[in-house]
Structure formats: C-alpha cells, structure tokens
Amino acid sequence: MGTRPESRVQEGDREYRGRGQGSGLAALAFEHFRGGLQRYLVRRLRNGEDAQDLAQEVYLRLLRFGDEELVRRPESYVYRVAFNVLCEFKLSTGRDPVAFDSETVARLAEEFPAEELSPEDAWSQGSRQQRLDAVLARLPAMQRAVFLLAVRHDVPHEKIAHELGVSLHTVRKYLYRSLHYCRQNLGHE
Amino acid sequence: MKSRVSDAERRIVGEDAAKWLFELCETGPADRAAFVAWLKESPRHVEEFLFATATISEVRDGAKRDSPDAGAADDEVRRLIAQALAKRTDDTVVPLADAHTSGGSPAAQQSRAPAHWGRTRWTLGIAASVVALALGVLAVPALLSLYDDRYATAVGEQRSVKLADGSVVYLNARSRIEVDYSEAARDVRLIEGEAIFKVEHDPTRAFRVRTEDALIQALGTQFNVYRKPEGTTVAVLEGTVRVSSSEPAITLDSIAATELTAAERPSPAQVNLTAGEQTRIGAGGIIEQPARADLSQVVAWRERRLVFSADRLASIADEFSRYSPRRIRLEDEIARNKRITGTFDADDPESLVLFLEKLDELTVVREGEDFLVSARK
C-alpha cells in the first residue's frame, strides 16, 4: 500500500505553509534537489540544449507570477516551477507511451524524492562525484577551503573569514568564483 | 543551432547566480525584489541559477559520503582550514594554528566544533525533507494535464510544449490546444488563443492544426495561428502550409449559385501560404487573399510585446487582457473605436494607459486595479 496522493497533498500543504517566511531559506533551498530529482536535473543541465529548454520553460512560467508574489520566497517559486517542468520533461521523454492512470501519477510523484539509486544511476552518480572531486581538487587551497566549509559544512561566512584570516568580501568572492569554476568544468559537455 | 554566449558573459552571469544563491538567506525584501528582477531578465539567468543549485547540491552530497558522522565532518573542517592556512604565505594571520598549539586537549577542541556545526546540518535536513514532500505533491496537477495531451495557458502565461514527434508549440497567453497523434496524422486543435507551431519534418504524417474556421496542413515548417472570435489568422514564418476552411459548404458551385458583388469574390477552397504570407479565414469559411505579413509583428508576442497599427482600442484592451489581470474597461463608443498605433509591453497595461492619458479625446479613471477609459467630456 503506497501513500495516497490526497493525504500527501494535505500533509505537504500544511507543513509547507507552516514554515516561516524568509528565514534562511536559500541555504535550505537547494536541498529541494535531492535524490532522483537532483540527478535528473543535473543530467538535463549537462546537455546544453536541454538546459536551455528547461530554463526557458521555467523562465516563461515565472513571468506569469506577479512580482509581489515572487518576492516573498523567490527561490521556492523557482524550484517549485523547475520541479514541475522536470516532471513533465521526464514524462515526455519516457520511452513508453504513457496512458493516464492515477497510480502512475502517484508513483511518479513519489519517485523523485526517493533516495535509492538504480545501478545505472549509481554508476553515473559515482562517476560524477569523481569528476566533481577532481574539479574541486584543482581549486587553490584557500578557495577550496572556503567553498567546502561554506557548502558542505554550513560554516557561517563570518566564521570562515575569521578562521582563515581573510575578509568577508574575500570569502564571498572565493565562493562565487569556486562555484562558477565547478559549473564551467562540469557544465555543458 | 542556438547561439552560445561568450566566456566573459558566462562568467558574469555564473558568478551572479552564485551570489544570489549564497546570499538569499541573508536578504530582505528589497534584495529579493532585485533577485526576482534579475531572474526575469533572461532565461540564461534562470539556467545559471538552477545549475548553481544543482552543483551545490552535488557538492553537499559528497559530504555525506566523505564524512558520514559529525566527528568525520569536524575532522574535514579542521583539515581544510589547516591546508588553507599552510598555503598562506602571509604569516601575520594564523588564528587556527594558534588555537591548535596553544589551547586545550584534542577532545576539548573536538567538542567545541560539532556542537555548533552539527546542529546546523541537522536543522537543514529536517526542513529539507519537509520541502521535498511539499514539492512532490505540488507537481501532481502538472502531471495530470500532460497525460491528457491538452495544454493551456492562463492569463499572462506563455509556455512551450514539446510534442511526441519533436514538434514544438509555443502557446501564447490564455490559449488552449488539444493534441491527437495517430499513425496517419498529427492533429492539433487550437481551441482558444494563439500559438506558433514549429513542425518536425515527417513526410509520412501530415501535421494538421484545426480551429473552428480553418484547417492548416504542414509537413515541416513554422507558422503562427491566432484564433479570434471573428476568424482565424494564419501566418507562415518558414516553409509552406496549406490552408483550407473547415466548413465543407463553401465550394465553387455553391458560390456560383448565389449573386455576388465584386467585393465578394469566390473564395478558393484552399490556399497555399509560403513564408512571409498570411491570410484570414472568416467565420463563414471565406479565405482571404494571402497578403504579406509583418513577421516581426506576428511573433512579437513571444517577446511579450504587443504591436498595434491603427487597431481599435477595443481589440487592444482585449489583447492586454490575455496577459494581465488588470482590466482596461472601455466605457463608450468613442473609447472603443479610438485607433492606436504603437508597441507596448504586454505585461504592463499601465504603459498603454499612460499613453491614453496623453490623448486629448480620452480620459482614464483608475478604479482599484482596473482602468476605466471614456471620452473626455
């Protein structure tokens, strides 16, 4: 017996609303992309043209939201819209023709947050992590420390600046630079 | 193929995306508004922001593997700091090395760090799983519409849809299509609104778009179809399409049987349109003579521009209502029949209103979100 989608709606809805507004959301926001969804997103983004299609679609849907609405929690909207678009993409590129049935919908809705990997996914994730490690290893030591402390260990930027004896400005500069370096070296293949 | 951007531009956008991603948590409403404005500037910004997110997410995943528990995480934190400081040639600042050599037992140091960093990670995890759950649920309505092979856009929304054969439909605001693919043909019904069809070439299966008034057939091409109450307008951007009226009643015989004035020339049963041409199929199935189309005007809607040349204010107000919930209400005949030429931002009816206010013969009153336009007394 799987969870019924209806009960998930209520539960999810309540919890979603129950969360406070504007409190350090961005730090949490990228956790939206976990498990299957994150792997799928990365795979789509790695293909340049797919990434453009995806971004274009998300962009067009974002335009229809009023600014007031978006400004409250912009990143939540971006991720939510991206999630919807990804679900549609995933369906439309499926090998088998899909006929509507409520069970499939419920299953797909549950599939994304799942943590288990298929052997194929596990392999591709393994090799991706290896590539990521290699890219990170090429960063200058200071830059790498700043990046990993902030991203992997959630160390506040001020604390990083203090521990490494650099300015807050430098911490931020290193962060942006490192992330872009990863993006360049992992991006469109 | 799509054009790629320069490295320099990519670096700027990439670092901007990173900046937003890292700093959103510390921002107030003004900064969030700036972030929204940045996102709305370009799909490229959205792409970079999503990519930054996915990358960060992957980097964090690595932490789970490398340092499965708080102790291992703290070891890595210390190792990173030590490595970074070892590489520093500037020897005036060595705060952590000091802490290591001067302060307390190793155990005391270990207990200091995890209490802080460990808790942060735990909180993040809980919140994240809640969000993931909520997101999973929100996706369901989108899935439903996909299964149905019906696509619709709301007021102000535009979207592109990739169909099973690779053809792409760009749907303008407040539009609706129904897709029906079979072995023999690719049929799409435009029920409401406007769309550009970019058809994947397939000589064995015609691509057919139907509206109430018209049937448009193509093999591989690009064209815009706009279904209005008074008829359907078809404009071809690329290749050739065949347009026929969907009313079988109009044939040369039936036309010959009635008395016709010169203006009511017999309408052909079908017309071939080539790139740069457009025609209108009226409600009675009459196909107008093909005419040159201003293609930039035809596709302006994709850039959310509205282009009018001597169009009645009534139809202009109608156009705006497809993009914005703010109504422009025309109170009398003078206002409805006023003809306007100009290019406007589709999302901003205010731009039109500002223009109308400058006209001598009209006056505009704001009522809540709406605009009431009438003749100046």
Coordinates of C-alpha atoms in Angstrom, one line a residue:
Chain A
M1 CA 0.0 0.0 0.0
G2 CA 1.5 3.2 -1.1
T3 CA 0.7 6.6 0.4
R4 CA -2.4 8.0 -1.2
P5 CA -1.6 11.2 -3.1
E6 CA -4.5 13.1 -1.5
S7 CA -3.1 12.6 2.0
R8 CA 0.2 13.8 0.8
V9 CA -1.3 16.9 -0.6
Q10 CA -2.8 17.8 2.8
E11 CA 0.2 16.9 4.8
G12 CA 2.6 18.6 2.4
D13 CA 0.5 21.7 2.1
R14 CA 0.2 22.2 5.8
E15 CA 3.8 21.7 6.5
Y16 CA 4.8 23.9 3.6
R17 CA 2.7 26.7 4.9
G18 CA 3.8 26.1 8.4
R19 CA 7.3 27.0 7.6
G20 CA 8.3 30.5 8.5
Q21 CA 8.9 33.0 5.7
G22 CA 12.2 34.4 4.6
S23 CA 14.3 32.7 7.3
G24 CA 17.5 31.5 5.7
L25 CA 15.6 29.7 3.0
A26 CA 18.2 29.8 0.4
A27 CA 20.5 27.7 2.5
L28 CA 17.7 25.1 2.6
A29 CA 16.5 25.7 -0.9
F30 CA 19.0 23.6 -2.8
E31 CA 18.0 20.6 -0.6
H32 CA 14.9 20.6 -2.7
F33 CA 17.0 18.9 -5.4
R34 CA 17.8 15.7 -3.6
G35 CA 17.8 12.1 -4.7
G36 CA 16.3 11.3 -8.1
L37 CA 15.3 14.9 -8.9
Q38 CA 18.7 16.3 -8.4
R39 CA 20.3 13.5 -10.5
Y40 CA 17.7 14.1 -13.2
L41 CA 18.2 17.9 -13.1
V42 CA 22.0 17.6 -13.4
R43 CA 21.6 15.2 -16.3
R44 CA 19.3 17.5 -18.1
L45 CA 21.6 20.5 -17.4
R46 CA 24.7 18.7 -18.6
N47 CA 23.1 18.6 -22.0
G48 CA 23.4 22.2 -23.1
E49 CA 20.3 22.3 -25.3
D50 CA 18.2 20.5 -22.6
A51 CA 19.4 23.0 -20.1
Q52 CA 18.3 25.9 -22.3
D53 CA 14.9 24.3 -22.9
L54 CA 14.4 23.7 -19.2
A55 CA 15.5 27.2 -18.2
Q56 CA 13.3 28.7 -21.0
E57 CA 10.3 26.9 -19.8
V58 CA 10.9 27.8 -16.1
Y59 CA 11.5 31.4 -17.1
L60 CA 8.3 31.7 -19.1
R61 CA 6.3 30.2 -16.2
L62 CA 8.0 32.5 -13.7
L63 CA 6.9 35.5 -15.8
R64 CA 3.3 34.8 -15.1
F65 CA 3.7 35.3 -11.3
G66 CA 3.3 38.8 -10.0
D67 CA 6.4 40.3 -8.6
E68 CA 4.8 40.7 -5.2
E69 CA 4.1 37.0 -5.1
L70 CA 7.6 36.0 -6.2
V71 CA 9.4 38.4 -3.8
R72 CA 8.1 36.7 -0.8
R73 CA 10.1 33.5 -1.4
P74 CA 11.6 33.7 -4.9
E75 CA 13.8 30.7 -4.7
S76 CA 10.9 28.5 -3.6
Y77 CA 9.0 29.5 -6.6
V78 CA 11.9 28.9 -8.9
Y79 CA 12.5 25.4 -7.5
R80 CA 8.8 24.5 -7.5
V81 CA 8.3 25.6 -11.1
A82 CA 11.5 23.8 -12.1
F83 CA 10.3 20.7 -10.4
N84 CA 7.0 20.7 -12.3
V85 CA 8.8 21.3 -15.6
L86 CA 11.2 18.4 -14.8
C87 CA 8.3 16.1 -14.1
E88 CA 6.8 16.9 -17.4
F89 CA 10.1 16.6 -19.3
K90 CA 10.7 13.3 -17.7
L91 CA 7.3 12.0 -18.8
S92 CA 7.5 13.4 -22.3
T93 CA 10.9 11.7 -22.9
G94 CA 9.9 8.4 -21.5
R95 CA 10.4 5.5 -23.9
D96 CA 6.9 4.0 -23.5
P97 CA 3.8 5.9 -24.4
V98 CA 2.0 6.7 -21.2
A99 CA -1.7 6.4 -20.7
F100 CA -3.2 8.3 -17.8
D101 CA -3.8 6.4 -14.7
S102 CA -3.8 7.7 -11.2
E103 CA -1.5 5.2 -9.8
T104 CA 1.3 6.1 -12.3
V105 CA 0.9 9.7 -11.3
A106 CA 1.1 8.9 -7.6
R107 CA 4.1 6.7 -8.2
L108 CA 5.9 9.4 -10.3
A109 CA 5.2 12.0 -7.6
E110 CA 6.9 9.7 -5.1
E111 CA 9.7 8.7 -7.3
F112 CA 11.6 11.9 -7.3
P113 CA 12.4 12.3 -3.6
A114 CA 13.4 8.6 -3.4
E115 CA 16.9 8.0 -2.2
E116 CA 17.6 4.6 -3.7
L117 CA 19.7 4.5 -6.8
S118 CA 19.2 2.3 -9.8
P119 CA 22.5 0.6 -10.8
E120 CA 22.8 2.9 -13.8
D121 CA 22.2 6.0 -11.7
A122 CA 24.6 4.8 -9.1
W123 CA 27.3 4.4 -11.7
S124 CA 26.6 7.8 -13.3
Q125 CA 26.5 9.4 -9.9
G126 CA 29.7 7.7 -8.8
S127 CA 31.5 8.9 -11.9
R128 CA 30.0 12.4 -11.5
Q129 CA 31.2 12.6 -7.9
Q130 CA 34.6 11.5 -9.1
R131 CA 34.7 14.3 -11.6
L132 CA 33.4 16.8 -9.1
D133 CA 36.2 15.7 -6.7
A134 CA 38.8 16.2 -9.4
V135 CA 37.5 19.6 -10.2
L136 CA 37.4 20.6 -6.5
A137 CA 41.0 19.3 -6.1
R138 CA 42.2 21.7 -8.8
L139 CA 40.9 24.8 -6.9
P140 CA 43.5 26.8 -5.0
A141 CA 43.7 25.6 -1.3
M142 CA 42.2 28.7 0.2
Q143 CA 39.4 28.9 -2.3
R144 CA 38.7 25.3 -1.9
A145 CA 38.6 25.5 1.9
V146 CA 36.2 28.5 1.8
F147 CA 33.9 26.7 -0.7
L148 CA 33.8 23.4 1.1
L149 CA 33.4 24.9 4.6
A150 CA 30.5 27.0 3.5
V151 CA 28.8 24.5 1.2
R152 CA 29.5 21.2 2.9
H153 CA 29.7 22.2 6.4
D154 CA 27.4 25.2 6.6
V155 CA 30.0 27.2 8.4
P156 CA 28.8 30.8 8.6
H157 CA 30.7 33.1 6.2
E158 CA 31.9 35.4 9.1
K159 CA 33.3 32.4 10.9
I160 CA 35.2 31.2 7.8
A161 CA 36.6 34.7 7.4
H162 CA 37.7 34.7 11.0
E163 CA 39.2 31.2 10.9
L164 CA 41.1 31.8 7.7
G165 CA 42.1 35.3 8.4
V166 CA 40.6 36.8 5.3
S167 CA 37.9 39.5 4.8
L168 CA 34.2 38.6 4.4
H169 CA 34.5 40.1 1.0
T170 CA 37.2 37.6 0.1
V171 CA 35.2 34.7 1.4
R172 CA 32.3 35.7 -0.8
K173 CA 34.5 36.3 -3.8
Y174 CA 36.0 32.9 -3.4
L175 CA 32.6 31.3 -3.1
Y176 CA 31.2 32.7 -6.3
R177 CA 34.4 32.0 -8.1
S178 CA 34.6 28.4 -7.0
L179 CA 31.0 27.7 -7.9
H180 CA 31.5 29.1 -11.3
Y181 CA 34.6 27.1 -11.7
C182 CA 32.7 23.9 -10.9
R183 CA 30.0 25.0 -13.3
Q184 CA 32.4 25.6 -16.1
N185 CA 34.2 22.3 -15.6
L186 CA 31.1 20.2 -15.0
G187 CA 28.7 22.1 -17.3
H188 CA 27.6 21.5 -20.9
E189 CA 29.6 18.7 -22.2
Chain B
M1 CA 21.6 25.8 -33.5
K2 CA 21.3 28.1 -30.6
S3 CA 24.0 30.6 -30.2
R4 CA 26.3 30.3 -27.2
V5 CA 27.4 33.2 -25.2
S6 CA 30.9 34.4 -24.6
D7 CA 33.0 33.1 -21.8
A8 CA 33.2 36.5 -20.2
E9 CA 29.5 36.9 -20.2
R10 CA 29.0 33.4 -18.9
R11 CA 31.4 34.2 -16.0
I12 CA 29.5 37.3 -15.0
V13 CA 26.1 35.5 -15.1
G14 CA 27.6 32.5 -13.4
E15 CA 29.1 34.5 -10.5
D16 CA 25.9 36.5 -10.2
A17 CA 23.9 33.3 -9.9
A18 CA 26.3 32.1 -7.2
K19 CA 26.0 35.4 -5.4
W20 CA 22.2 35.2 -5.3
L21 CA 22.3 31.6 -4.2
F22 CA 24.6 32.2 -1.3
E23 CA 23.1 35.5 -0.2
L24 CA 19.4 35.0 -0.5
C25 CA 19.2 33.7 3.0
E26 CA 20.6 36.9 4.4
T27 CA 18.5 39.3 2.3
G28 CA 15.5 41.5 3.0
P29 CA 12.6 42.2 0.7
A30 CA 14.5 44.8 -1.4
D31 CA 17.2 42.3 -2.2
R32 CA 14.7 39.6 -3.0
A33 CA 12.9 42.0 -5.4
A34 CA 16.3 42.6 -7.0
F35 CA 16.7 38.9 -7.3
V36 CA 13.3 38.5 -9.0
A37 CA 14.1 41.3 -11.4
W38 CA 17.4 39.5 -12.2
L39 CA 15.7 36.2 -12.8
K40 CA 13.1 37.8 -15.1
E41 CA 15.8 39.5 -17.2
S42 CA 16.7 36.4 -19.0
P43 CA 16.2 32.6 -19.3
R44 CA 20.0 32.4 -19.1
H45 CA 19.9 33.8 -15.5
V46 CA 17.4 31.1 -14.6
E47 CA 19.6 28.5 -16.2
E48 CA 22.7 29.6 -14.3
F49 CA 20.8 29.8 -11.0
L50 CA 19.4 26.2 -11.5
F51 CA 22.8 25.0 -12.4
A52 CA 24.4 26.6 -9.4
T53 CA 21.8 25.0 -7.2
A54 CA 22.4 21.5 -8.7
T55 CA 26.2 21.9 -8.3
I56 CA 25.9 23.0 -4.7
S57 CA 23.6 20.1 -4.1
E58 CA 26.2 17.7 -5.6
V59 CA 28.9 19.1 -3.5
R60 CA 26.8 18.6 -0.4
D61 CA 26.1 15.1 -1.4
G62 CA 29.9 14.5 -1.3
A63 CA 29.9 15.4 2.3
K64 CA 27.6 12.5 3.2
R65 CA 30.0 10.1 1.6
D66 CA 33.2 11.6 2.9
S67 CA 32.1 12.4 6.4
P68 CA 29.2 10.3 7.4
D69 CA 29.1 11.5 11.0
A70 CA 29.8 14.7 13.0
G71 CA 33.2 13.6 14.0
A72 CA 34.4 12.9 10.5
A73 CA 32.9 16.2 9.4
D74 CA 34.8 18.1 12.0
D75 CA 38.0 16.3 11.0
E76 CA 37.4 17.5 7.5
V77 CA 36.7 21.1 8.7
R78 CA 40.0 21.1 10.6
R79 CA 41.9 19.6 7.7
L80 CA 40.5 22.1 5.2
I81 CA 41.4 25.0 7.4
A82 CA 44.9 23.7 8.1
Q83 CA 45.6 23.1 4.4
A84 CA 44.4 26.6 3.5
L85 CA 46.5 28.2 6.2
A86 CA 49.5 26.1 5.3
K87 CA 49.4 27.5 1.8
R88 CA 49.2 31.1 3.0
T89 CA 52.4 32.9 2.6
D90 CA 51.0 35.8 4.6
D91 CA 52.3 34.8 8.1
T92 CA 50.7 37.6 10.0
V93 CA 47.4 35.8 10.4
V94 CA 47.4 32.3 11.7
P95 CA 44.4 32.1 14.1
L96 CA 43.7 28.4 13.8
A97 CA 47.3 27.3 14.1
D98 CA 47.3 29.3 17.3
A99 CA 44.2 27.5 18.6
H100 CA 45.7 24.2 17.8
T101 CA 49.0 24.7 19.5
S102 CA 48.0 26.8 22.5
G103 CA 44.6 25.7 23.6
G104 CA 43.4 22.6 25.5
S105 CA 43.2 18.9 24.8
P106 CA 42.2 17.5 21.4
A107 CA 39.0 16.3 23.0
A108 CA 38.1 19.8 24.1
Q109 CA 38.6 21.1 20.6
Q110 CA 36.5 18.3 19.1
S111 CA 33.6 19.0 21.3
R112 CA 33.5 22.7 20.6
A113 CA 33.1 22.4 16.8
P114 CA 30.5 19.7 16.5
A115 CA 28.0 21.4 18.9
H116 CA 27.7 24.2 16.5
W117 CA 28.2 22.8 13.1
G118 CA 26.5 19.6 13.7
R119 CA 23.3 21.2 14.8
T120 CA 23.1 23.4 11.8
R121 CA 23.3 20.4 9.4
W122 CA 20.6 18.6 11.4
T123 CA 18.1 21.5 11.1
L124 CA 18.8 21.8 7.4
G125 CA 18.0 18.1 6.9
I126 CA 14.6 18.3 8.6
A127 CA 13.5 21.4 6.8
A128 CA 14.6 20.0 3.5
S129 CA 12.7 16.8 3.8
V130 CA 9.5 18.8 4.6
V131 CA 10.1 20.9 1.5
A132 CA 10.7 17.8 -0.7
L133 CA 7.4 16.3 0.5
A134 CA 5.5 19.5 -0.3
L135 CA 7.2 19.7 -3.7
G136 CA 6.3 16.2 -4.7
V137 CA 2.7 17.0 -4.1
L138 CA 2.6 20.3 -6.0
A139 CA 3.8 18.5 -9.1
V140 CA 0.7 16.4 -9.5
P141 CA -1.6 18.9 -11.3
A142 CA 1.1 19.5 -13.9
L143 CA 1.3 15.7 -14.5
L144 CA -2.4 15.4 -15.0
S145 CA -2.5 17.9 -17.8
L146 CA 0.3 16.2 -19.5
Y147 CA -1.4 12.8 -19.6
D148 CA -4.4 14.4 -21.2
D149 CA -2.5 15.8 -24.1
R150 CA -4.2 19.1 -23.5
Y151 CA -2.2 22.2 -22.9
A152 CA -3.4 25.5 -21.7
T153 CA -2.0 28.8 -20.5
A154 CA -3.5 31.2 -18.0
V155 CA -3.7 35.0 -18.3
G156 CA -0.2 36.3 -18.7
E157 CA 1.4 32.8 -19.0
Q158 CA 3.3 31.7 -22.1
R159 CA 4.9 28.3 -22.5
S160 CA 6.4 26.0 -25.0
V161 CA 5.4 22.4 -25.3
K162 CA 7.4 19.7 -27.0
L163 CA 5.2 17.1 -28.6
A164 CA 6.0 13.4 -29.0
D165 CA 7.4 13.8 -32.5
G166 CA 9.7 16.7 -31.5
S167 CA 7.5 19.4 -32.9
V168 CA 7.3 22.4 -30.6
V169 CA 4.3 24.5 -29.8
Y170 CA 4.7 28.0 -28.3
L171 CA 1.5 28.9 -26.6
N172 CA 0.6 32.5 -26.1
A173 CA -1.3 33.6 -23.0
R174 CA -4.8 32.4 -22.5
S175 CA -4.6 29.7 -25.1
R176 CA -5.6 26.1 -25.3
I177 CA -4.7 23.2 -27.6
E178 CA -5.6 19.5 -27.7
V179 CA -3.1 17.1 -29.3
D180 CA -4.2 13.9 -31.1
Y181 CA -1.4 11.9 -32.7
S182 CA -2.1 8.8 -34.7
E183 CA -0.2 6.6 -37.2
A184 CA -1.6 8.6 -40.1
A185 CA -1.5 12.2 -38.9
R186 CA -0.5 14.6 -36.2
D187 CA -3.6 16.5 -35.3
V188 CA -3.7 19.5 -33.0
R189 CA -6.8 21.6 -32.2
L190 CA -6.4 25.2 -31.3
I191 CA -9.4 25.7 -29.2
E192 CA -8.6 29.2 -27.9
G193 CA -5.9 31.8 -28.4
E194 CA -2.7 31.8 -30.3
A195 CA 0.3 29.5 -30.9
I196 CA 3.4 29.2 -33.1
F197 CA 3.9 25.7 -34.4
K198 CA 7.4 24.6 -35.2
V199 CA 6.8 21.3 -37.1
E200 CA 9.3 18.5 -37.2
H201 CA 9.6 17.2 -40.8
D202 CA 7.8 13.9 -41.4
P203 CA 6.5 13.3 -45.0
T204 CA 4.5 10.3 -43.9
R205 CA 2.4 12.1 -41.3
A206 CA 0.9 15.4 -42.0
F207 CA 0.8 17.9 -39.2
R208 CA -2.7 19.5 -39.1
V209 CA -3.9 22.3 -37.0
R210 CA -7.7 22.9 -36.8
T211 CA -9.6 25.8 -35.5
E212 CA -13.3 26.3 -35.8
D213 CA -12.8 28.1 -39.0
A214 CA -9.7 26.7 -40.6
L215 CA -7.6 23.6 -41.3
I216 CA -3.9 24.2 -41.7
Q217 CA -1.7 21.4 -43.0
A218 CA 2.1 21.3 -42.9
L219 CA 4.9 18.8 -43.4
G220 CA 7.8 20.6 -41.7
T221 CA 7.6 24.3 -41.2
Q222 CA 6.9 27.1 -38.7
F223 CA 3.7 29.1 -38.6
N224 CA 1.5 31.2 -36.2
V225 CA -2.2 30.6 -35.8
Y226 CA -4.4 33.0 -33.9
R227 CA -8.0 32.1 -33.3
K228 CA -10.2 35.1 -32.7
P229 CA -14.0 35.1 -32.4
E230 CA -14.3 36.6 -35.8
G231 CA -12.0 34.2 -37.6
T232 CA -8.6 32.6 -37.7
T233 CA -5.4 34.3 -38.9
V234 CA -2.5 32.1 -40.2
A235 CA 1.0 33.5 -40.8
V236 CA 3.9 31.4 -42.1
L237 CA 7.3 32.0 -40.7
E238 CA 9.1 29.3 -42.6
G239 CA 8.2 26.8 -45.3
T240 CA 4.8 26.3 -46.8
V241 CA 1.4 25.4 -45.4
R242 CA -1.9 24.6 -47.0
V243 CA -4.9 26.4 -45.5
S244 CA -8.5 25.4 -46.1
S245 CA -11.7 26.3 -44.4
S246 CA -13.1 23.8 -42.0
E247 CA -16.5 24.4 -43.5
P248 CA -17.1 22.0 -46.3
A249 CA -20.1 24.0 -47.5
I250 CA -18.1 26.6 -49.4
T251 CA -17.4 25.2 -52.9
L252 CA -17.2 27.0 -56.2
D253 CA -20.6 25.6 -57.1
S254 CA -22.4 26.9 -54.1
I255 CA -20.8 30.3 -54.6
A256 CA -21.8 30.4 -58.3
A257 CA -25.3 29.7 -57.3
T258 CA -25.6 33.0 -55.4
E259 CA -25.5 36.6 -56.7
L260 CA -22.1 38.0 -55.8
T261 CA -20.9 41.6 -55.8
A262 CA -17.4 42.2 -57.0
A263 CA -16.2 42.5 -53.4
E264 CA -17.5 39.1 -52.6
R265 CA -15.1 37.3 -54.9
P266 CA -15.3 33.5 -54.9
S267 CA -13.1 32.2 -52.1
P268 CA -10.9 29.4 -53.0
A269 CA -11.4 26.1 -51.1
Q270 CA -7.8 26.1 -50.2
V271 CA -4.7 28.3 -50.4
N272 CA -1.0 27.6 -50.1
L273 CA 0.8 30.1 -47.9
T274 CA 4.6 30.5 -48.1
A275 CA 7.0 32.1 -45.7
G276 CA 6.1 35.7 -45.0
E277 CA 2.5 35.4 -46.1
Q278 CA -0.7 35.5 -44.0
T279 CA -4.3 35.1 -44.5
R280 CA -7.5 35.2 -42.5
I281 CA -10.3 32.6 -42.6
G282 CA -13.5 34.2 -41.6
A283 CA -16.4 32.6 -39.6
G284 CA -18.2 31.8 -42.9
G285 CA -15.2 29.8 -44.2
I286 CA -14.1 32.6 -46.5
I287 CA -10.4 32.5 -47.1
E288 CA -9.0 36.0 -47.7
Q289 CA -6.4 36.7 -50.4
P290 CA -2.9 35.9 -48.9
A291 CA -1.1 39.1 -48.0
R292 CA 2.4 40.0 -46.9
A293 CA 2.8 39.5 -43.2
D294 CA 4.9 41.7 -40.9
L295 CA 6.6 38.7 -39.3
S296 CA 8.2 40.6 -36.5
Q297 CA 4.8 41.8 -35.5
V298 CA 3.4 38.3 -35.8
V299 CA 5.9 36.8 -33.4
A300 CA 6.2 39.9 -31.2
W301 CA 4.1 38.1 -28.6
R302 CA 6.9 35.7 -27.8
E303 CA 8.9 38.6 -26.5
R304 CA 5.8 39.8 -24.7
R305 CA 5.5 42.8 -26.9
L306 CA 2.2 43.9 -28.3
V307 CA 2.4 45.7 -31.6
F308 CA -0.6 47.6 -33.0
S309 CA -1.0 49.6 -36.1
A310 CA -4.2 51.6 -36.3
D311 CA -6.1 49.0 -34.3
R312 CA -9.3 49.7 -32.4
L313 CA -8.8 50.2 -28.7
A314 CA -11.5 47.6 -28.1
S315 CA -9.3 44.9 -29.6
I316 CA -6.2 46.3 -27.9
A317 CA -7.8 46.1 -24.5
D318 CA -8.7 42.5 -25.4
E319 CA -5.1 41.7 -26.2
F320 CA -3.9 43.2 -22.9
S321 CA -6.4 41.1 -21.0
R322 CA -4.6 38.0 -22.2
Y323 CA -1.5 39.0 -20.3
S324 CA -2.6 40.9 -17.3
P325 CA -5.5 40.5 -14.8
R326 CA -5.8 44.3 -14.7
R327 CA -8.8 45.2 -16.9
I328 CA -9.0 48.1 -19.3
R329 CA -12.7 48.9 -19.4
L330 CA -13.9 51.0 -22.3
E331 CA -17.0 53.0 -21.2
D332 CA -18.3 54.3 -24.5
E333 CA -18.1 54.0 -28.3
I334 CA -15.6 56.8 -28.7
A335 CA -13.2 54.9 -26.5
R336 CA -13.9 51.6 -28.1
N337 CA -13.3 52.9 -31.6
K338 CA -10.3 55.0 -31.0
R339 CA -7.5 53.7 -33.2
I340 CA -4.0 53.3 -31.7
T341 CA -0.6 52.6 -33.2
G342 CA 2.3 51.6 -31.0
T343 CA 4.3 48.9 -29.3
F344 CA 3.7 48.0 -25.7
D345 CA 5.0 45.8 -23.0
A346 CA 2.3 43.0 -22.8
D347 CA 2.7 42.7 -19.0
D348 CA 2.3 46.3 -18.4
P349 CA -1.2 47.8 -19.2
E350 CA 0.0 50.9 -17.3
S351 CA 2.2 51.7 -20.3
L352 CA -0.9 51.8 -22.6
V353 CA -2.8 53.8 -20.0
L354 CA -0.1 56.4 -19.7
F355 CA -0.3 56.8 -23.5
L356 CA -4.1 57.1 -23.5
E357 CA -4.0 59.7 -20.8
K358 CA -1.9 61.9 -23.1
L359 CA -4.7 61.8 -25.8
D360 CA -7.0 64.8 -25.9
E361 CA -10.2 62.9 -26.6
L362 CA -9.9 60.3 -23.8
T363 CA -9.9 60.3 -20.1
V364 CA -8.8 57.5 -17.8
V365 CA -10.1 56.8 -14.3
R366 CA -8.4 54.2 -12.0
E367 CA -10.8 52.0 -10.1
G368 CA -8.9 49.6 -7.9
E369 CA -6.7 47.6 -10.3
D370 CA -8.8 48.5 -13.3
F371 CA -8.7 51.3 -15.7
L372 CA -11.9 53.0 -16.9
V373 CA -11.5 54.7 -20.3
S374 CA -14.1 57.1 -21.7
A375 CA -14.5 60.1 -23.9
R376 CA -13.3 63.4 -22.4
K377 CA -16.4 65.5 -21.8

